[in-house]
XYZ file of N, CA and C in Angstrom:
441
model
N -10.588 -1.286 21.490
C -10.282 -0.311 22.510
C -10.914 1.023 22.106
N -11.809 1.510 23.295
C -12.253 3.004 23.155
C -11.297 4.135 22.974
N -11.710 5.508 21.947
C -10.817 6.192 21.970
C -10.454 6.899 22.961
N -11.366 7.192 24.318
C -10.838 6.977 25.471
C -10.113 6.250 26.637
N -9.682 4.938 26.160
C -9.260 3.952 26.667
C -7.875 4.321 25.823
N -7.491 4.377 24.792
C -6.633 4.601 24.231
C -5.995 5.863 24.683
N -6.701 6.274 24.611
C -5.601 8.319 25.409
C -5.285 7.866 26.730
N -6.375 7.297 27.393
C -5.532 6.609 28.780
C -4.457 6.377 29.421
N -4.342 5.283 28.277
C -3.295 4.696 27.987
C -1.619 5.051 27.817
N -1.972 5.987 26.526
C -1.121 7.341 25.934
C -0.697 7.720 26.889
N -1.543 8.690 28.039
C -1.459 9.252 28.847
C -0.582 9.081 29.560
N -1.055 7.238 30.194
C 0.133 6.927 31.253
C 1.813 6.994 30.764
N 1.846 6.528 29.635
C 3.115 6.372 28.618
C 3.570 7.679 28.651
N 2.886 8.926 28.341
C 3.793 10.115 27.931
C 4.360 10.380 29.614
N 3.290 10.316 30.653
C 3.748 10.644 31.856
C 5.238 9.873 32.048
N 5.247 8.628 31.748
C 6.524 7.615 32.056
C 7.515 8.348 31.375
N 7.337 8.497 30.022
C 8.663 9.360 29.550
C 8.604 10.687 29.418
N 7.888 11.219 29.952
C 8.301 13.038 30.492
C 8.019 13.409 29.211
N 7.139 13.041 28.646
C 6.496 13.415 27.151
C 5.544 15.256 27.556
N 6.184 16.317 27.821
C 4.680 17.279 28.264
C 4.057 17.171 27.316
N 4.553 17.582 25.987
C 3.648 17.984 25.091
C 2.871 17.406 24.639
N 2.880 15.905 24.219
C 2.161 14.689 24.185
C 1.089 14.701 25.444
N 1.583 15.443 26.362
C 0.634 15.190 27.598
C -0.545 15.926 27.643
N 0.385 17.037 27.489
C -1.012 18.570 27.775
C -2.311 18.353 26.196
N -1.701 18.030 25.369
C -2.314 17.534 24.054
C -3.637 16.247 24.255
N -3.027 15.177 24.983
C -3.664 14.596 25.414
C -4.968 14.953 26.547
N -4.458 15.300 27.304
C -5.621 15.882 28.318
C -6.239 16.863 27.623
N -6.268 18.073 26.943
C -6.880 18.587 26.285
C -7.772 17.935 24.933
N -7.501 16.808 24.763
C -8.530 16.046 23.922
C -9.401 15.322 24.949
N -9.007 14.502 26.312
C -9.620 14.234 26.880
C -10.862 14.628 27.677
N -10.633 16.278 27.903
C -11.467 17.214 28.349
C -12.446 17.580 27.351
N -12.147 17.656 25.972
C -13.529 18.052 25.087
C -14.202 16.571 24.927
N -13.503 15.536 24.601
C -14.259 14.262 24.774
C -15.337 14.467 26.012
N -14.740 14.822 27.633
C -15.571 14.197 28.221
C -16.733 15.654 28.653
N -16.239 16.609 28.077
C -17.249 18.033 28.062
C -18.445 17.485 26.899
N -18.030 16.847 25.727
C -19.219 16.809 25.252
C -20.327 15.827 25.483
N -19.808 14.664 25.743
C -20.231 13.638 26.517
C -21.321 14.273 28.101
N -20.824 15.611 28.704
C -21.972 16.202 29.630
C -22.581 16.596 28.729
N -22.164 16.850 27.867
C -23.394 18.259 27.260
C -24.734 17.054 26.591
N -24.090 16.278 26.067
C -25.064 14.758 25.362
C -25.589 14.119 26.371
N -25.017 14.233 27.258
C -26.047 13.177 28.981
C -25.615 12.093 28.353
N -25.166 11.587 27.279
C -24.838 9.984 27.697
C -23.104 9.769 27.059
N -23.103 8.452 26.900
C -21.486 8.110 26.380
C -21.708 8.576 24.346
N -20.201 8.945 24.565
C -20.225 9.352 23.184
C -20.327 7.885 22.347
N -21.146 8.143 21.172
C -20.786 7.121 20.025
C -19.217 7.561 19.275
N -18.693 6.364 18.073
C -17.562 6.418 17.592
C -17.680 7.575 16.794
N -18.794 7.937 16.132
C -19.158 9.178 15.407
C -19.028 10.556 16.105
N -19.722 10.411 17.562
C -19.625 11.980 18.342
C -18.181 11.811 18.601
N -17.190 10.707 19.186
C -15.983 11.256 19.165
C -14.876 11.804 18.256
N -15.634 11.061 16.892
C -15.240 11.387 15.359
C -15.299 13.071 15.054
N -16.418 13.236 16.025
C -16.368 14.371 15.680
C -15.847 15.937 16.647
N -15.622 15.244 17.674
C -15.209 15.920 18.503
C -13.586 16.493 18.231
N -12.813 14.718 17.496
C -11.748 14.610 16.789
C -11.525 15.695 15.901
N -12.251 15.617 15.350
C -12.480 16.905 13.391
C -12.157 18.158 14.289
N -12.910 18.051 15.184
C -13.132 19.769 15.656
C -11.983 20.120 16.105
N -10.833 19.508 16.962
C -9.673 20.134 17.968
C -8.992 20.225 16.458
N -9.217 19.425 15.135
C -7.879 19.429 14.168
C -8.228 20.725 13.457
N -9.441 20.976 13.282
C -9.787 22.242 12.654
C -9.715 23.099 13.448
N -9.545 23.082 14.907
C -9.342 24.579 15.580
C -7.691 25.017 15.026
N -6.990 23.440 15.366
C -5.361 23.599 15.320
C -4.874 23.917 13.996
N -6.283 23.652 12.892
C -4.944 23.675 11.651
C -5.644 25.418 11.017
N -6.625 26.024 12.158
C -7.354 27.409 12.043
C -6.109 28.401 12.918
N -5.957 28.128 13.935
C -4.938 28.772 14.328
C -3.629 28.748 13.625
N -3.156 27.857 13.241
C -1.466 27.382 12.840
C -1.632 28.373 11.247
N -3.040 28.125 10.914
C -2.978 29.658 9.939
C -3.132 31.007 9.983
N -3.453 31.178 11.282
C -3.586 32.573 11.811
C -1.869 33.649 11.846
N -1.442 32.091 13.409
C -0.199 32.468 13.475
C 1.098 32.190 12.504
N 0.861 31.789 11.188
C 1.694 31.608 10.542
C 1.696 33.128 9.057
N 0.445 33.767 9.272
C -0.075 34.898 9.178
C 0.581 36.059 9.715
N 0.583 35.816 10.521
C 1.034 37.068 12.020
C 2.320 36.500 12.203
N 2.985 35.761 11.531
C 4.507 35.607 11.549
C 5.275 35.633 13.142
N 4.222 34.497 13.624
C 4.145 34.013 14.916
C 4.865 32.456 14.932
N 5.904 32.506 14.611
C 6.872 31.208 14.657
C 7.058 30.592 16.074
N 7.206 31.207 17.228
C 6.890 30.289 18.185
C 5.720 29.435 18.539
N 5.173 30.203 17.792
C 2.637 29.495 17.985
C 3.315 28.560 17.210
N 3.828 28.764 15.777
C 3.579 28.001 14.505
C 3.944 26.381 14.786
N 5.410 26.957 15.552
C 5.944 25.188 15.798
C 5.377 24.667 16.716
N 4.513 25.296 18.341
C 3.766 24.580 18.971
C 2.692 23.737 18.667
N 1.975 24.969 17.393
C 0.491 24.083 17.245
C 0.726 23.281 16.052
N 1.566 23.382 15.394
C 2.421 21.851 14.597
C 2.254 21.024 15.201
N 3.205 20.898 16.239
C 3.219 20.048 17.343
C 2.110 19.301 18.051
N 0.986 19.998 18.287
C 0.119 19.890 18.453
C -0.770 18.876 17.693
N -0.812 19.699 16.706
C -1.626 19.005 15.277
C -1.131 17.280 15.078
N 0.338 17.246 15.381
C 0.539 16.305 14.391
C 0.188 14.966 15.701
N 0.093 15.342 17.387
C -0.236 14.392 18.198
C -1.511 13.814 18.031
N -2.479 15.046 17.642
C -4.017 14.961 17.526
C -4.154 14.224 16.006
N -3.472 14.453 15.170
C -3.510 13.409 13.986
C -3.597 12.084 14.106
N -2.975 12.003 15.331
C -2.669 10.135 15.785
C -3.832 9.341 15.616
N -4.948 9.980 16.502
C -5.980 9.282 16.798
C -6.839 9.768 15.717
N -6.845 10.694 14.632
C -7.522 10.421 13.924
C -7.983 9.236 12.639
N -8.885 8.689 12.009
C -8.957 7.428 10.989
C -8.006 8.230 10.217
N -7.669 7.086 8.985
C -6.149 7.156 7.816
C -7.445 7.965 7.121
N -6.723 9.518 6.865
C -7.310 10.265 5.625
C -6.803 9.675 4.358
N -8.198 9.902 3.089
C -8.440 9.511 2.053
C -7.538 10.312 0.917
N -6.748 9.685 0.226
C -6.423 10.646 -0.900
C -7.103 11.757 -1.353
N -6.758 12.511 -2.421
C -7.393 13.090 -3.093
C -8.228 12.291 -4.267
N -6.968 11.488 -4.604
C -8.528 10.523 -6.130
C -8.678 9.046 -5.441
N -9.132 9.250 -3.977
C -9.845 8.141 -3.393
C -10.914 8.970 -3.134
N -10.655 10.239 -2.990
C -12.289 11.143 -2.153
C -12.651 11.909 -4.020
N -12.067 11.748 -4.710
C -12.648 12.277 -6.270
C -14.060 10.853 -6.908
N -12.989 9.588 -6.200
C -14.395 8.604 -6.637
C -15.288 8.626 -5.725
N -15.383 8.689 -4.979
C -16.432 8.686 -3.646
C -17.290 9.805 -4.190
N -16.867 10.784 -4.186
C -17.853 12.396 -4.719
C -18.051 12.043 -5.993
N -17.542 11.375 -7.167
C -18.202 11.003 -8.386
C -19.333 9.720 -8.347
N -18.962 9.006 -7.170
C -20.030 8.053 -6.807
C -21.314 9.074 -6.496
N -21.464 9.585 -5.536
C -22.760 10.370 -4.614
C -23.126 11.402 -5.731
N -22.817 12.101 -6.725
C -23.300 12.645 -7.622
C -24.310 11.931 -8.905
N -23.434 10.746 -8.771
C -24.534 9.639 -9.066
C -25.737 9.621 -8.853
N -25.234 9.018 -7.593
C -26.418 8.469 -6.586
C -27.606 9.619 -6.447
N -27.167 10.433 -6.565
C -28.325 11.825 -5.873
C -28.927 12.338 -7.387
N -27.879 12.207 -8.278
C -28.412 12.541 -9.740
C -28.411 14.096 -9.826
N -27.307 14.489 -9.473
C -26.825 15.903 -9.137
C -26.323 16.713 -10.284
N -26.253 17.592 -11.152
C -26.052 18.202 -12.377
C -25.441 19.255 -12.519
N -25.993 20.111 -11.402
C -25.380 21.776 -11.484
C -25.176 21.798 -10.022
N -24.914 23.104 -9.679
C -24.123 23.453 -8.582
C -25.229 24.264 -7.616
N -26.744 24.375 -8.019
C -27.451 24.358 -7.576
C -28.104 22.565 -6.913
N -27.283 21.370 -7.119
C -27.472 20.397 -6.419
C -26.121 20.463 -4.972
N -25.650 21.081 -4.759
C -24.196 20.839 -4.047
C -24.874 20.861 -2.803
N -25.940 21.589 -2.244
C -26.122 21.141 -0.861
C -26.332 19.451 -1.163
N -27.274 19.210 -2.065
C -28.196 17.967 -1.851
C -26.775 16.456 -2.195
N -25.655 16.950 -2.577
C -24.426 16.065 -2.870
C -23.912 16.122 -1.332
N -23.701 17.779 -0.911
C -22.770 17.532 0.289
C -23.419 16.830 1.652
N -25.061 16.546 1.543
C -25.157 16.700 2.553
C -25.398 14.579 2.506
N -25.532 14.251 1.417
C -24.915 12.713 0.667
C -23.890 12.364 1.452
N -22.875 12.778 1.194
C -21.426 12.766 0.306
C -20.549 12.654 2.276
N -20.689 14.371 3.283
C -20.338 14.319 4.238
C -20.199 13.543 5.245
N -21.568 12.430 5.632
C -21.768 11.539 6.203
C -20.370 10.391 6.053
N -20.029 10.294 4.443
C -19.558 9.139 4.176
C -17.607 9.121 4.689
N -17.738 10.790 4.581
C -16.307 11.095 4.777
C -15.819 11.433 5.943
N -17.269 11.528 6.809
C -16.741 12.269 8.072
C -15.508 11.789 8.814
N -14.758 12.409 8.706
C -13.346 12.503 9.962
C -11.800 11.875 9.099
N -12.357 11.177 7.513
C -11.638 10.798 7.079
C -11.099 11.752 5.941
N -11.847 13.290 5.412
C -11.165 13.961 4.801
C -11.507 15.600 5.162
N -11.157 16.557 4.835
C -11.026 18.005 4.933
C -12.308 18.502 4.439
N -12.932 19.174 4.705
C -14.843 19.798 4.668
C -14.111 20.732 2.956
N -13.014 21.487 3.553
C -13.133 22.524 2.651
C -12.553 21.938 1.252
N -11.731 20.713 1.486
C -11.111 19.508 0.419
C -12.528 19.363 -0.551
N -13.400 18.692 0.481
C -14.474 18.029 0.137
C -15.554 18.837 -0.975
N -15.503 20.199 -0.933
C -16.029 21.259 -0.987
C -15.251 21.350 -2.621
N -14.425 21.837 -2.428
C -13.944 21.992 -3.828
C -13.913 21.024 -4.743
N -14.078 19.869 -4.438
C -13.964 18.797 -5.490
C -15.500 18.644 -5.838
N -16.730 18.745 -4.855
C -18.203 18.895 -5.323
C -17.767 19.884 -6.801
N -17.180 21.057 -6.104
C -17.639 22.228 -7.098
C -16.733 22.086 -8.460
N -15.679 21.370 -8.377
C -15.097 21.081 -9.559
C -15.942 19.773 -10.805
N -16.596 19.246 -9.870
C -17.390 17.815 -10.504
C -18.749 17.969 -11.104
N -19.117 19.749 -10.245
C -20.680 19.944 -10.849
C -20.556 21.220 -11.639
N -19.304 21.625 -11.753
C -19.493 22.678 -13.126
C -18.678 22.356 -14.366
């Protein structure tokens, strides 16, 4: 089942039980799915929706630090809320020492030494993790592995 076939789905379900928030959450993933899908002229691959995915969780978990900043407790528990619907459909994120061997693998592989290799690791390394762990996660463990 497509991950649009699946929100569909969702969709009809939250409508049946008067789910809003599940709802408005939903249609708002559905709308950048099918906005980027115009902007590409064709159907998304599992990757462009992978990534379309990454993007609403990093807007939500960019805001939920803004307003948790600005001691904005009504934002805080919405875009919680938020976050944790849009989590659903994302793949099962990787531990931390499941994504420590993976980045000790590709440092390998690339034959990476100093921290003047970290583009040539991350740009390895990102492909393999996309949608399954945190950029800025990903980021610090390069830089802990190459100094």
């Amino acid at each position: 089942m497509s991950l649009l076939e699946r929100l569909n789905t969702d969709m009809k379900q939250a409508m049946k039980n008067k789910e809003k928030d599940k709802l408005t959450v939903i249609r708002m993933l559905k709308a950048a799915l099918q906005n980027e899908s115009i902007k590409l002229g064709s159907e998304l691959s599992e990757e462009a929706e992978l990534s379309v995915l990454s993007r609403e969780v990093k807007q939500r978990k960019d805001s939920l630090h803004e307003f948790e900043k600005a001691s904005r407790n009504d934002l805080v528990d919405k875009v919680r809320a938020e976050l944790k619907h849009v989590e659903i459909y994302m793949p099962k994120q990787l531990s931390e020492e499941e994504l420590a061997a993976i980045v000790s693998e590709v440092i390998a592989e690339t034959g990476a030494s100093s921290k003047k290799d970290m583009g040539k690791v991350m740009a390895a390394l990102m492909p393999k993790v996309k949608g399954k762990a945190d950029g800025s996660l990903v980021n610090k463990l390069v830089q802990q592995h190459l100094s």
